[in-house]
Short mmCIF file of C-alpha atoms in Angstrom, two decimals:
data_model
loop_
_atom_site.label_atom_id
_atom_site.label_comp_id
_atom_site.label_asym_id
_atom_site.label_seq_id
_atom_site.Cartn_x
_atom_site.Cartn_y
_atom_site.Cartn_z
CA UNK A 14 -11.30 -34.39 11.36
CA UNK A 15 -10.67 -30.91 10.24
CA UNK A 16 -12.47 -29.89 7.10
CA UNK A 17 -11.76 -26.64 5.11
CA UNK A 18 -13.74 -25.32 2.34
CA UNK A 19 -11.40 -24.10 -0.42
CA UNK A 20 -10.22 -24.65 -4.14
CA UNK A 21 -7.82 -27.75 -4.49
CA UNK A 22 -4.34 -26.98 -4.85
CA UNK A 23 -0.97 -28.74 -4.27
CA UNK A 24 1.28 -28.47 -1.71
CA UNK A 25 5.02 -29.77 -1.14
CA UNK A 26 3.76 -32.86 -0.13
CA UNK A 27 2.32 -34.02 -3.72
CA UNK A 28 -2.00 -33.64 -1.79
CA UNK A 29 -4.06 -31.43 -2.51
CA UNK A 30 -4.85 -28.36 0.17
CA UNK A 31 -7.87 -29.55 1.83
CA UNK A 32 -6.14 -33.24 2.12
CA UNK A 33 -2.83 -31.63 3.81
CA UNK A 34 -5.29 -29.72 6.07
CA UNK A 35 -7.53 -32.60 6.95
CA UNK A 36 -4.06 -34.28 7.40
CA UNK A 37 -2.56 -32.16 9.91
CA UNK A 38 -5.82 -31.29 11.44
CA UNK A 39 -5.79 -35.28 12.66
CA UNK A 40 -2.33 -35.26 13.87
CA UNK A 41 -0.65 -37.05 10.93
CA UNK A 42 2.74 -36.74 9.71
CA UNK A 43 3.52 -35.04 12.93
CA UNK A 44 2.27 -31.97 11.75
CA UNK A 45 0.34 -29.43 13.29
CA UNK A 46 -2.23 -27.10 11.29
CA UNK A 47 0.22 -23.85 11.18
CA UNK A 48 3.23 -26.45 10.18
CA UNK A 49 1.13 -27.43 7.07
CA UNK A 50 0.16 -23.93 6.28
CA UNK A 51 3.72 -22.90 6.62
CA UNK A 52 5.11 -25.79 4.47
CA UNK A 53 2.32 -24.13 1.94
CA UNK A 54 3.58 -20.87 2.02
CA UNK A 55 7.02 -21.64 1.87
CA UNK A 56 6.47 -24.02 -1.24
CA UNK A 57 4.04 -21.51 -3.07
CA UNK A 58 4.78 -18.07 -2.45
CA UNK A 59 6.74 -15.98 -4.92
CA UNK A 60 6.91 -18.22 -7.76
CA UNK A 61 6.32 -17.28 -11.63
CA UNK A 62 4.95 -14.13 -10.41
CA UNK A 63 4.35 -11.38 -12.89
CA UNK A 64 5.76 -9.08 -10.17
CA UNK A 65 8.93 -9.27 -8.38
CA UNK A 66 7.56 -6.06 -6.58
CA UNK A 67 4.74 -3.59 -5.53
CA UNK A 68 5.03 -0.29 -5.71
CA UNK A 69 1.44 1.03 -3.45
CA UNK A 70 0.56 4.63 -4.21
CA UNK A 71 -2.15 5.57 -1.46
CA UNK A 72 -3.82 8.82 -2.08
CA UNK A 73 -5.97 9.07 1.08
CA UNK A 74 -9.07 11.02 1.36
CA UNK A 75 -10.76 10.08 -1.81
CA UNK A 76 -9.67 11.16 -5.34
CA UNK A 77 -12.26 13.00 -7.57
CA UNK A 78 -12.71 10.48 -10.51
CA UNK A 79 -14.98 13.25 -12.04
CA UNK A 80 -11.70 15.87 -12.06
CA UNK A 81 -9.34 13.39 -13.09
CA UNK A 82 -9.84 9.89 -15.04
CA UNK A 83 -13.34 9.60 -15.58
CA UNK A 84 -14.33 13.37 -16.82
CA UNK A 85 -17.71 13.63 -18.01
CA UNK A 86 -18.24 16.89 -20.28
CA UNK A 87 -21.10 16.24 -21.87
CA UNK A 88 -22.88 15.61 -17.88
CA UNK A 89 -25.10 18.55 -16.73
CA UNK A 90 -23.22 21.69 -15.39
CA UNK A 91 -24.01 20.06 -11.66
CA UNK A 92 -21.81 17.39 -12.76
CA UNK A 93 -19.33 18.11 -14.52
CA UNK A 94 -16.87 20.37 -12.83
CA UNK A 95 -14.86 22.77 -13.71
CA UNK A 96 -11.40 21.11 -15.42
CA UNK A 97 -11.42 20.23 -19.08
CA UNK A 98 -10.40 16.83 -20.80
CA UNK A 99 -7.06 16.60 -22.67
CA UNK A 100 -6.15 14.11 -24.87
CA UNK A 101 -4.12 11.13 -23.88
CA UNK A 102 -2.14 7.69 -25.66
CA UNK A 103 -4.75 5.67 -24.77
CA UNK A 104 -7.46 5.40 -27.61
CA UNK A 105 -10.91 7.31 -26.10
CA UNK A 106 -8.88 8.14 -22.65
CA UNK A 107 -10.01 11.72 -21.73
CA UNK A 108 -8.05 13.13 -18.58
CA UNK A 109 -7.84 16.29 -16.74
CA UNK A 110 -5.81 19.24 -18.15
CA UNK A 111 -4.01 19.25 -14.86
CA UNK A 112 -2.50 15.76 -15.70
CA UNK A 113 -0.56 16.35 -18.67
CA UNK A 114 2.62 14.60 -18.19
CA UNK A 115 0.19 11.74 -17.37
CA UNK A 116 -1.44 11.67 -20.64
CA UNK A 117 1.76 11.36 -22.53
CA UNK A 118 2.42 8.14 -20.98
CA UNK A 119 -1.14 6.33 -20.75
CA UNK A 120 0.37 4.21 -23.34
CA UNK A 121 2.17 2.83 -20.20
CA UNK A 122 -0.77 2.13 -17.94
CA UNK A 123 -4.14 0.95 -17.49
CA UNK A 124 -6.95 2.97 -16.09
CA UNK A 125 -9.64 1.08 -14.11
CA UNK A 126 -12.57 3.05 -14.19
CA UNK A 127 -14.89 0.93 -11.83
CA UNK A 128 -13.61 0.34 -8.16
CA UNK A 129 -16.26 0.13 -6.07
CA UNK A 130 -17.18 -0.58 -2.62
CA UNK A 131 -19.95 0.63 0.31
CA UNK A 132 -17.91 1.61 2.77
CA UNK A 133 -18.37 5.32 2.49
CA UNK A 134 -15.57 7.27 4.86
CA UNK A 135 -12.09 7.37 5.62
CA UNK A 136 -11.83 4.06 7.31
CA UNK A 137 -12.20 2.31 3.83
CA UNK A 138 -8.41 2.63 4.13
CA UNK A 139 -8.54 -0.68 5.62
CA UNK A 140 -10.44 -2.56 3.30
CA UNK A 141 -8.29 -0.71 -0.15
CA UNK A 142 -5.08 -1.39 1.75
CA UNK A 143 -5.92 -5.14 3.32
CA UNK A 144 -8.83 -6.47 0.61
CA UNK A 145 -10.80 -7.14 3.82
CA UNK A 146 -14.08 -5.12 5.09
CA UNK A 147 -13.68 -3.00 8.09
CA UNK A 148 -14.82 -5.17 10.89
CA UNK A 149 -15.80 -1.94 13.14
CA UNK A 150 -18.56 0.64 12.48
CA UNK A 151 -18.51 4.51 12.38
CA UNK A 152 -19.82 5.80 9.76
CA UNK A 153 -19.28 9.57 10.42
CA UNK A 154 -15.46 8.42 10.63
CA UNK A 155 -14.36 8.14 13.99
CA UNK A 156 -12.81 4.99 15.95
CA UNK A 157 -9.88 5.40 13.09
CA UNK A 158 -7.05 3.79 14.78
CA UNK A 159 -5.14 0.82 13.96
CA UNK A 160 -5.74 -2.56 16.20
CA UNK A 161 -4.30 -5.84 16.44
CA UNK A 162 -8.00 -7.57 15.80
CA UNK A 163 -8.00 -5.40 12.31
CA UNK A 164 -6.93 -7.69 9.31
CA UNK A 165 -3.35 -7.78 7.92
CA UNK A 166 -2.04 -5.29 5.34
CA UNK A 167 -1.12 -6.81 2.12
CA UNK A 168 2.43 -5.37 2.87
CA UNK A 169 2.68 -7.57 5.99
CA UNK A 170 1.49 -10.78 4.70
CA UNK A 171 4.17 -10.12 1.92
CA UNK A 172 6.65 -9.13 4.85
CA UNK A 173 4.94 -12.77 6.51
CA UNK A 174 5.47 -15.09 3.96
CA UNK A 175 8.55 -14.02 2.68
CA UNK A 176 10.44 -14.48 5.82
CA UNK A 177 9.11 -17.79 5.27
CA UNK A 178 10.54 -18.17 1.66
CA UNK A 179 14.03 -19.96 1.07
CA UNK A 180 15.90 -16.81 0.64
CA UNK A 181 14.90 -15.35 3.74
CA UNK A 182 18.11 -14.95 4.74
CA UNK A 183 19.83 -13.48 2.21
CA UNK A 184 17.31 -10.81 2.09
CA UNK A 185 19.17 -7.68 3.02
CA UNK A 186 15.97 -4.80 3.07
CA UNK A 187 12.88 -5.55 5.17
CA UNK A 188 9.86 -6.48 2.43
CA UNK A 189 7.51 -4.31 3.61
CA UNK A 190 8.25 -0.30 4.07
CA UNK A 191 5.74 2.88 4.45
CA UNK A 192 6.79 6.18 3.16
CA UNK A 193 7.08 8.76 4.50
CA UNK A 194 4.94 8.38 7.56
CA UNK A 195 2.73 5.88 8.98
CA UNK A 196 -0.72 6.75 7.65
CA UNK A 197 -2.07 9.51 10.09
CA UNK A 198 0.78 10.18 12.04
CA UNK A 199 0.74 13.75 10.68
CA UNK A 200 -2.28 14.13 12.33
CA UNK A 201 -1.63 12.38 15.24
CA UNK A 202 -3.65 9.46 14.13
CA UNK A 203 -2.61 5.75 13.63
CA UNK A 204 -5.00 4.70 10.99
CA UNK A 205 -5.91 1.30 10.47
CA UNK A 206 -4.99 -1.18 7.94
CA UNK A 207 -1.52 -0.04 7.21
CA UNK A 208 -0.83 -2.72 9.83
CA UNK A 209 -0.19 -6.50 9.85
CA UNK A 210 -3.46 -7.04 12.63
CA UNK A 211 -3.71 -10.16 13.84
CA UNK A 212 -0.70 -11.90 11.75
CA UNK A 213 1.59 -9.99 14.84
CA UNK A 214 3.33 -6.97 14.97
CA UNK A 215 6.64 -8.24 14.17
CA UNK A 216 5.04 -7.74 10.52
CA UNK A 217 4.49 -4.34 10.22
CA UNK A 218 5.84 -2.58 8.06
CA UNK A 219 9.34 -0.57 8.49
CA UNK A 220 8.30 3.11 8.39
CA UNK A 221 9.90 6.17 7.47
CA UNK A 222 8.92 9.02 10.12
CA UNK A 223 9.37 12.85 8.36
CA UNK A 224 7.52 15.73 10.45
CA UNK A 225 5.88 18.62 9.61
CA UNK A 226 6.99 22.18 10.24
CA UNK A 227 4.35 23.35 12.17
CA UNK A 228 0.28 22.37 12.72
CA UNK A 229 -0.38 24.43 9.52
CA UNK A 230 1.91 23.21 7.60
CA UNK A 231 1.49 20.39 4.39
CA UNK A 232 4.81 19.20 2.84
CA UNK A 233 2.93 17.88 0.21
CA UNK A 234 2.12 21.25 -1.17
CA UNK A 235 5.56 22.39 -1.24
CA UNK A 236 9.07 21.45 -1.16
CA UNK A 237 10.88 20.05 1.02
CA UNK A 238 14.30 20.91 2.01
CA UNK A 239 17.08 18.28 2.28
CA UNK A 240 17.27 18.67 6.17
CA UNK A 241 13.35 17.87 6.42
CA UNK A 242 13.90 14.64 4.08
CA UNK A 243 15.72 12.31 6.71
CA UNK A 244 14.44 9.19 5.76
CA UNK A 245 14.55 7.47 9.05
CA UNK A 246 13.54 3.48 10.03
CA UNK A 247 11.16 3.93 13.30
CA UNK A 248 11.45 0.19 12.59
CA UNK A 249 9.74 -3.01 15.11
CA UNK A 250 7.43 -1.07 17.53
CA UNK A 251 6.85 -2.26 21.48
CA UNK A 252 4.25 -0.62 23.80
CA UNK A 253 6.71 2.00 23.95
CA UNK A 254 7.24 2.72 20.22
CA UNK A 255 10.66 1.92 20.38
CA UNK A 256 12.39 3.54 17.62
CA UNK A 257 15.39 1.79 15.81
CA UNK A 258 16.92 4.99 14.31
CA UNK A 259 18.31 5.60 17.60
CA UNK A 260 20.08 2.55 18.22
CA UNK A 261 23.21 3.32 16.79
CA UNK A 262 25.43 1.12 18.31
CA UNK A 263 24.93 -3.36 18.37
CA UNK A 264 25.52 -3.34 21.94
CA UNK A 265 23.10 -0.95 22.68
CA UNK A 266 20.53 -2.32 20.49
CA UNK A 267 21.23 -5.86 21.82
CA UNK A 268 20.54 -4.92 25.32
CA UNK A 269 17.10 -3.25 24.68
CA UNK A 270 16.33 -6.27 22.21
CA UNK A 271 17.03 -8.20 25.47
CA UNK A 272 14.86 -6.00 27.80
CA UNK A 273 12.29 -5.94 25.55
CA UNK A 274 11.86 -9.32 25.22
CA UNK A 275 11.95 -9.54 28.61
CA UNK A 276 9.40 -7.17 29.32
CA UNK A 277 6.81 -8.81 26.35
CA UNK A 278 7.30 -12.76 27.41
CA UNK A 279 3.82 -12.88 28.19
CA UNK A 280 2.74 -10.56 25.61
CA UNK A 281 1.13 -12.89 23.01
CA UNK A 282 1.24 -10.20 20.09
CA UNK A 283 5.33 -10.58 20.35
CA UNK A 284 4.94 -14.34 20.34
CA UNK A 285 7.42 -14.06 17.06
CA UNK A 286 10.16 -11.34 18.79
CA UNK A 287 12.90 -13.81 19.02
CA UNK A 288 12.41 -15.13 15.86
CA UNK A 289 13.28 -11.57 14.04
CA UNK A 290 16.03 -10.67 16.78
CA UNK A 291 18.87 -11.61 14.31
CA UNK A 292 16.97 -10.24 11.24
CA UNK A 293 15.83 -7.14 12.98
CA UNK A 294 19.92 -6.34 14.12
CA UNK A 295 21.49 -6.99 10.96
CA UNK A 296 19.18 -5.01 8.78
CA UNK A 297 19.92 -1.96 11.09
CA UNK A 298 23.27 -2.29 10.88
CA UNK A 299 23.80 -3.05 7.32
CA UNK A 300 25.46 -0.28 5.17
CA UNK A 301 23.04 -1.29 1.88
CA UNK A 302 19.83 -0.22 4.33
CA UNK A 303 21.79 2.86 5.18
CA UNK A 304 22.75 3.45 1.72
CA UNK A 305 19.06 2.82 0.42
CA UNK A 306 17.42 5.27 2.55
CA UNK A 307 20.44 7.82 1.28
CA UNK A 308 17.95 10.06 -0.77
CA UNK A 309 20.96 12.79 -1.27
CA UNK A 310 22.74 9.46 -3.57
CA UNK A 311 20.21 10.49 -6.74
CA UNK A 312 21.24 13.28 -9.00
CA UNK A 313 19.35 16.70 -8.08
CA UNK A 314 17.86 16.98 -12.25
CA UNK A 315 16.12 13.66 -11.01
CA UNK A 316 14.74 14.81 -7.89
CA UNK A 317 13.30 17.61 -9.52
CA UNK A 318 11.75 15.44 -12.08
CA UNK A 319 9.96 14.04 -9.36
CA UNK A 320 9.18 16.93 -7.83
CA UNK A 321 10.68 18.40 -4.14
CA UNK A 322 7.84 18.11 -2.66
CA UNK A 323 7.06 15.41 -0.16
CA UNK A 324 5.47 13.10 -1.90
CA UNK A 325 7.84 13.04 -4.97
CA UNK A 326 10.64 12.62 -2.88
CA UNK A 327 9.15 10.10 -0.99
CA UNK A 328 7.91 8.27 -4.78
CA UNK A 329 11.22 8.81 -5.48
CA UNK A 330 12.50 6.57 -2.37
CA UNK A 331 9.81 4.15 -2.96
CA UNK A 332 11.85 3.74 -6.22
CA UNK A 333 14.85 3.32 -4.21
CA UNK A 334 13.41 0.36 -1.94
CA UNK A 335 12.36 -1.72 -4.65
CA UNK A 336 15.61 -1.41 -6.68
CA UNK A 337 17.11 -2.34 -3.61
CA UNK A 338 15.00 -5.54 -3.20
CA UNK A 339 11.89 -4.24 -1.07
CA UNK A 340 8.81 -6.55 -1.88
CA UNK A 341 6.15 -4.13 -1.16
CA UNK A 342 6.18 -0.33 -0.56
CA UNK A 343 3.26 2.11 0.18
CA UNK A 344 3.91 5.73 -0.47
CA UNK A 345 1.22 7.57 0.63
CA UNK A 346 -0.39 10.84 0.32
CA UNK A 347 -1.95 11.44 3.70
CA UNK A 348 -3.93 14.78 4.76
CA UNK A 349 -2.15 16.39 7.38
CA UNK A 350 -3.83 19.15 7.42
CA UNK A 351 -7.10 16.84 7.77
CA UNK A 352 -8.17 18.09 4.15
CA UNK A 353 -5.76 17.03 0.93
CA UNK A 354 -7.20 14.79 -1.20
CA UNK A 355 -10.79 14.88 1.05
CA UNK A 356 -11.84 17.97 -0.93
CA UNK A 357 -14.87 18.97 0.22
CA UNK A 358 -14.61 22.53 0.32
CA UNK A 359 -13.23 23.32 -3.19
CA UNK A 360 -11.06 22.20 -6.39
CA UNK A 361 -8.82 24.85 -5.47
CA UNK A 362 -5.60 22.22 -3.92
CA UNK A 363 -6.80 20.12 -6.63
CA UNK A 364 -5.90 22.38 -9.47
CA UNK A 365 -2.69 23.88 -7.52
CA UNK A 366 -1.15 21.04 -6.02
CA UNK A 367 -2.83 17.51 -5.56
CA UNK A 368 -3.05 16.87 -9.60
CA UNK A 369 -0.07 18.50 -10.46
CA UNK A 370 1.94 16.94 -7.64
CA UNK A 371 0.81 13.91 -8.59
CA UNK A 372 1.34 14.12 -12.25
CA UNK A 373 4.92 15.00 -11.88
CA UNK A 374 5.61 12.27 -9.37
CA UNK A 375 3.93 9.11 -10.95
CA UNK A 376 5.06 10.27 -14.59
CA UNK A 377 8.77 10.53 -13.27
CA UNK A 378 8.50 7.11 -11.96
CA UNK A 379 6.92 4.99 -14.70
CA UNK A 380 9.57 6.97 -17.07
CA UNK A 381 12.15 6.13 -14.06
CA UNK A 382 11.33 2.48 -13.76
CA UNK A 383 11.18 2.06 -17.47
CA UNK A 384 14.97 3.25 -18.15
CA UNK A 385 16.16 1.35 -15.41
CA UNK A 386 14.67 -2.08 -16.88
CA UNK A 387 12.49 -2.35 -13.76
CA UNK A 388 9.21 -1.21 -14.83
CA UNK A 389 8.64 -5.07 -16.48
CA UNK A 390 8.56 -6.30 -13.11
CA UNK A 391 7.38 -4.52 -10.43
CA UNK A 392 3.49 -3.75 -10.61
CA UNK A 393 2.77 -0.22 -9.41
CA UNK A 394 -0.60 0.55 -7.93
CA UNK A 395 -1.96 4.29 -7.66
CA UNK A 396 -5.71 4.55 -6.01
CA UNK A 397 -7.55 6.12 -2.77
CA UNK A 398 -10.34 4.73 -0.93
CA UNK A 399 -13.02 6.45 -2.74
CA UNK A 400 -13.89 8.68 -4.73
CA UNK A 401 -16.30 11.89 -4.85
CA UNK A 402 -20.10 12.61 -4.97
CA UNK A 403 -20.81 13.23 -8.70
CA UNK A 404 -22.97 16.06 -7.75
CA UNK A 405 -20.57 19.25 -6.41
CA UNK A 406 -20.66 22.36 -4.61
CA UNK A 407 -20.96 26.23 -5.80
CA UNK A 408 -17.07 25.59 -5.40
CA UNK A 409 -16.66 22.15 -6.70
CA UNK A 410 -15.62 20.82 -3.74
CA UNK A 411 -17.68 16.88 -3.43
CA UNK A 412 -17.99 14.65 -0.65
CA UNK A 413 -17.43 10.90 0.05
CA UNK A 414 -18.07 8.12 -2.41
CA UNK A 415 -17.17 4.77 -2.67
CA UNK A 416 -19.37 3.74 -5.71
CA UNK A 417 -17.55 4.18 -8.11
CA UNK A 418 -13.56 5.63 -8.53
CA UNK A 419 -10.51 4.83 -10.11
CA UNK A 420 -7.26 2.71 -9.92
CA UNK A 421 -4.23 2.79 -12.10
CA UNK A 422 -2.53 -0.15 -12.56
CA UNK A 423 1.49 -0.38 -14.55
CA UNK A 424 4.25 -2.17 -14.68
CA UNK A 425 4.69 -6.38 -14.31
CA UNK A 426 3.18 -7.23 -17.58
CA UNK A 427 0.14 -4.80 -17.33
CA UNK A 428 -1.31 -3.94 -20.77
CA UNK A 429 -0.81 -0.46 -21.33
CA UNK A 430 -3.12 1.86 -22.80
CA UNK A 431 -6.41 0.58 -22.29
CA UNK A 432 -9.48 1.06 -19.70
CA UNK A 433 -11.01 -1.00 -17.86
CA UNK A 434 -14.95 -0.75 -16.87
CA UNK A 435 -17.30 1.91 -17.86
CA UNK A 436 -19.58 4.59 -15.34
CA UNK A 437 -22.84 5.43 -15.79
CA UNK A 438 -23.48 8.96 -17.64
CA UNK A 439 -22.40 11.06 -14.03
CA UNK A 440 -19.31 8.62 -12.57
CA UNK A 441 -21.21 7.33 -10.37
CA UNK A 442 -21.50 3.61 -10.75
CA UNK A 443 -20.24 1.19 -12.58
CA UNK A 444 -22.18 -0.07 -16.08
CA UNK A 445 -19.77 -3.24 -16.53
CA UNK A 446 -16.78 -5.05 -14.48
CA UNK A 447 -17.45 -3.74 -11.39
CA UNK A 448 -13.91 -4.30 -9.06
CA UNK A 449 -14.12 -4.23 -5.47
CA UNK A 450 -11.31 -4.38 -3.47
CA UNK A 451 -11.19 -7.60 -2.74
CA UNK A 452 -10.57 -8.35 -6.76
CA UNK A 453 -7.82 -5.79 -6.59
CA UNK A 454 -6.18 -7.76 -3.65
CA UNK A 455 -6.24 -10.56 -5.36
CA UNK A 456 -4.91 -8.91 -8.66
CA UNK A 457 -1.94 -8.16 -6.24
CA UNK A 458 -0.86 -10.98 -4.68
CA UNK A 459 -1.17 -13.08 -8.09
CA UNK A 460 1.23 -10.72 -9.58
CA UNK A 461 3.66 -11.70 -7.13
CA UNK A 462 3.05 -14.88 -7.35
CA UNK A 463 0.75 -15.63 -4.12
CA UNK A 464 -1.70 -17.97 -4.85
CA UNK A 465 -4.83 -15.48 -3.76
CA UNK A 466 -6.46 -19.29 -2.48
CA UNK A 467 -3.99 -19.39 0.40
CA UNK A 468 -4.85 -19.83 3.97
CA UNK A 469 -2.83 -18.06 6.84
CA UNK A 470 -3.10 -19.19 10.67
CA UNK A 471 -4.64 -16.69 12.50
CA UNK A 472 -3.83 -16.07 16.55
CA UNK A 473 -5.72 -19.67 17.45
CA UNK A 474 -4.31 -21.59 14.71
CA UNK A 475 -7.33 -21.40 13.05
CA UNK A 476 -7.02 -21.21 8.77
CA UNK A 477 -7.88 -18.08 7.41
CA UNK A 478 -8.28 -16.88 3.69
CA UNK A 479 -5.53 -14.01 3.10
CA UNK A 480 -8.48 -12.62 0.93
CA UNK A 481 -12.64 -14.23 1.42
CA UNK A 482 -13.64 -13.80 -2.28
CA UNK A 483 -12.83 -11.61 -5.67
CA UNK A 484 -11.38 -13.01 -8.54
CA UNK A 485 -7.63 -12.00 -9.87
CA UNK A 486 -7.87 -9.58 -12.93
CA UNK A 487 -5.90 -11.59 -15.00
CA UNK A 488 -7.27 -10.22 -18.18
CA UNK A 489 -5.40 -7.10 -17.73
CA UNK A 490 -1.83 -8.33 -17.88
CA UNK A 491 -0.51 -8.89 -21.46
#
């Protein structure tokens, strides 16, 4: 008989988890493991969530803590850097000067002080975005890309379990979208753990795919022009990246549908192609996808609110997708010039345009969600996968580290103006409630009303934990 180790819950059928496993690990009730699991899912998920949405803001390369949330002025002149502390809503909340608009709205958000974790590069992008360790080593950063061993993305197992849920089909947007590239693709990269892994590619997300000008250039650090903004679906991938943007007519798109699953039969990571076939035609043909990934439709005084540069338009579309009934979006800052947020060399982007962009895009949207009566229920999520060495060069630039950064969490019942955990004298690790990512994970799903305990079937059928351990941070809602 088939024992799992887990915290007793109910499913549909009245038992307890572990008896419904045991159960359809003998055979009974003609049920097979993954037919239990998905009776689970589709009894559980998305019920009396706090959060109808998430709206992920990924700043890759590792904010500074010590030049933005977690200033230290009274640290030696190694330390502290070179920004002063303003002022902000929240009671004892000292932030950069280069976050201003920020500071007038702390009263709006909560400021985690204490995410930690040891896995010091780049590749922590997996374990921030999936709430699972990196399962490969390289610590000097390399072996980056994406593979279909790597765990899930949060997005995907959202995208997975609500195309179990009883509304699946009236569900007209895909639940999981990435704007305004796939993480990397700017620098030719595929980065892991923006990708659903082992759960099967038919639950990635539906990516947006906006280029750069030329090997030089960064979008992010200027703006964008209404041409360069073409919010386009590269949509369900196949070994040739097939691109859904250029199927423009149902015929057409039927045929390669066909050939493609042709091609895949024996491919077991499309084992689910047929199963989206339908799904996957009429959200490319329906005229509320078009019209949601219509950026021009917004008035131009709010698209300068959110700034014209890449990533407030793309916050700004991320807006757009959950109005429109996305479950889970990821806008990301990514580095395309392989520096951005990763500053190493100096606070000089910091000062000009990584604060500043930032503070006009994820002001504009918390003020944004709010007047559209949206902000109550859809939990928005700003963080990177580190932070920065307390100790800094002649230039203030810092390198990697994961002991100790921040997280913003708003939005979905989160109490506003406070902080959560406390650093050490020089931001470098935590004094008191330490979160790893993991607890954040957890914090997610439970706001949309996943139970955080729930098992998934993995390629062999075998149970798996959507998240190993953590605890939901259940303390901080209101």
């Amino acid at each position: 008989m088939l024992t799992v180790n887990g915290y007793a819950k109910q499913v549909c059928s009245g038992l307890t988890r572990r008896e419904a496993l045991q159960a359809g690990g003998a055979g009974l009730f003609g049920l097979s493991l993954p037919g239990v699991l998905a009776a689970e899912e589709v009894a559980g998920a998305f019920q009396n969530g706090r959060a109808k949405s998430v709206l992920f803001l990924f700043l890759f390369g590792g904010p500074s803590q010590l030049e933005s949330f977690d200033m230290k002025p009274e640290a030696s002149s190694g330390i502290r850097g070179p920004f002063h502390p303003i002022d902000s809503r929240t009671p004892g909340l000292h932030i950069s000067e280069y976050l201003p608009q920020t500071a007038n709205i702390s009263d709006k958000l909560c400021v985690i002080r204490t995410m930690t974790h040891k896995h010091n590069d780049h590749n922590a992008c997996h374990y921030i975005q999936t709430g699972h360790k990196w399962t490969r080593s390289a610590a000097d950063g390399g072996d980056v890309n994406a593979r279909g061993t790597d765990w899930p993305a949060m997005g995907s197992v959202v995208e997975y379990l609500s195309r179990r849920s009883p509304d699946a089909h009236q569900r007209a947007l895909p639940d999981y979208v990435y704007l305004p590239n796939r993480l990397g693709v700017l620098q030719g990269l595929e980065r892991t753990g923006q990708h659903a892994g082992w759960l099967g590619s038919a639950y990635n997300a539906f990516a947006t795919d906006i280029r750069k000008r030329n090997a030089a250039d960064n979008p992010y650090f200027r703006d964008c022009t209404d041409a360069e903004l073409d919010f386009r679906i590269r949509g369900l991938a196949t070994k040739e990246e097939m691109t859904l943007d250029r199927l423009n007519r149902r015929s057409s798109l039927l045929q390669q549908f066909d050939q493609a699953n042709r091609d895949f039969h024996e491919d077991h990571q499309y084992k689910n192609y047929d199963r989206i076939q339908q799904r996957a035609l009429s959200l490319v043909t329906s005229e509320k996808m078009r019209s949601a990934f219509d950026i021009q439709q917004e008035s131009a005084k709010l698209r300068d609110r959110y700034g014209r540069h890449l990533f407030g338009q793309s916050t700004l579309m991320g807006r757009r997708m959950i109005e429109a009934g996305a479950r889970f979006v990821t806008v990301c800052w990514d580095a395309p010039d392989g520096y951005s947020w990763d500053s190493h060399r100096s606070a000089h982007h910091l000062q000009h345009h990584l604060l500043p962009g930032f503070d006009q895009a994820y002001s504009a949207l918390l003020t944004d969600l709010e007047e559209r009566g949206l902000l109550d229920e859809t939990l928005v999520v700003a963080v990177g996968e580190m932070g920065r060495t307390p100790t800094g060069t002649a230039a203030w630039g810092r390198g990697h580290w994961s002991h100790c950064f921040p997280c913003l969490l708003a939005g979905a019942g989160v109490k506003g103006g406070i902080v959560y955990g406390t650093s050490d004298a020089e931001a470098a690790y935590p004094v008191d409630n330490p979160v790893t990512p993991e607890d954040l994970a957890k914090t997610i799903y439970w706001s949309l009303g996943i139970d955080p305990e729930l098992f998934l079937p993995d390629r062999e059928d075998r149970p798996i934990p959507i998240i190993e351990s953590g605890t939901p941070l259940k303390q901080l809602f209101g």
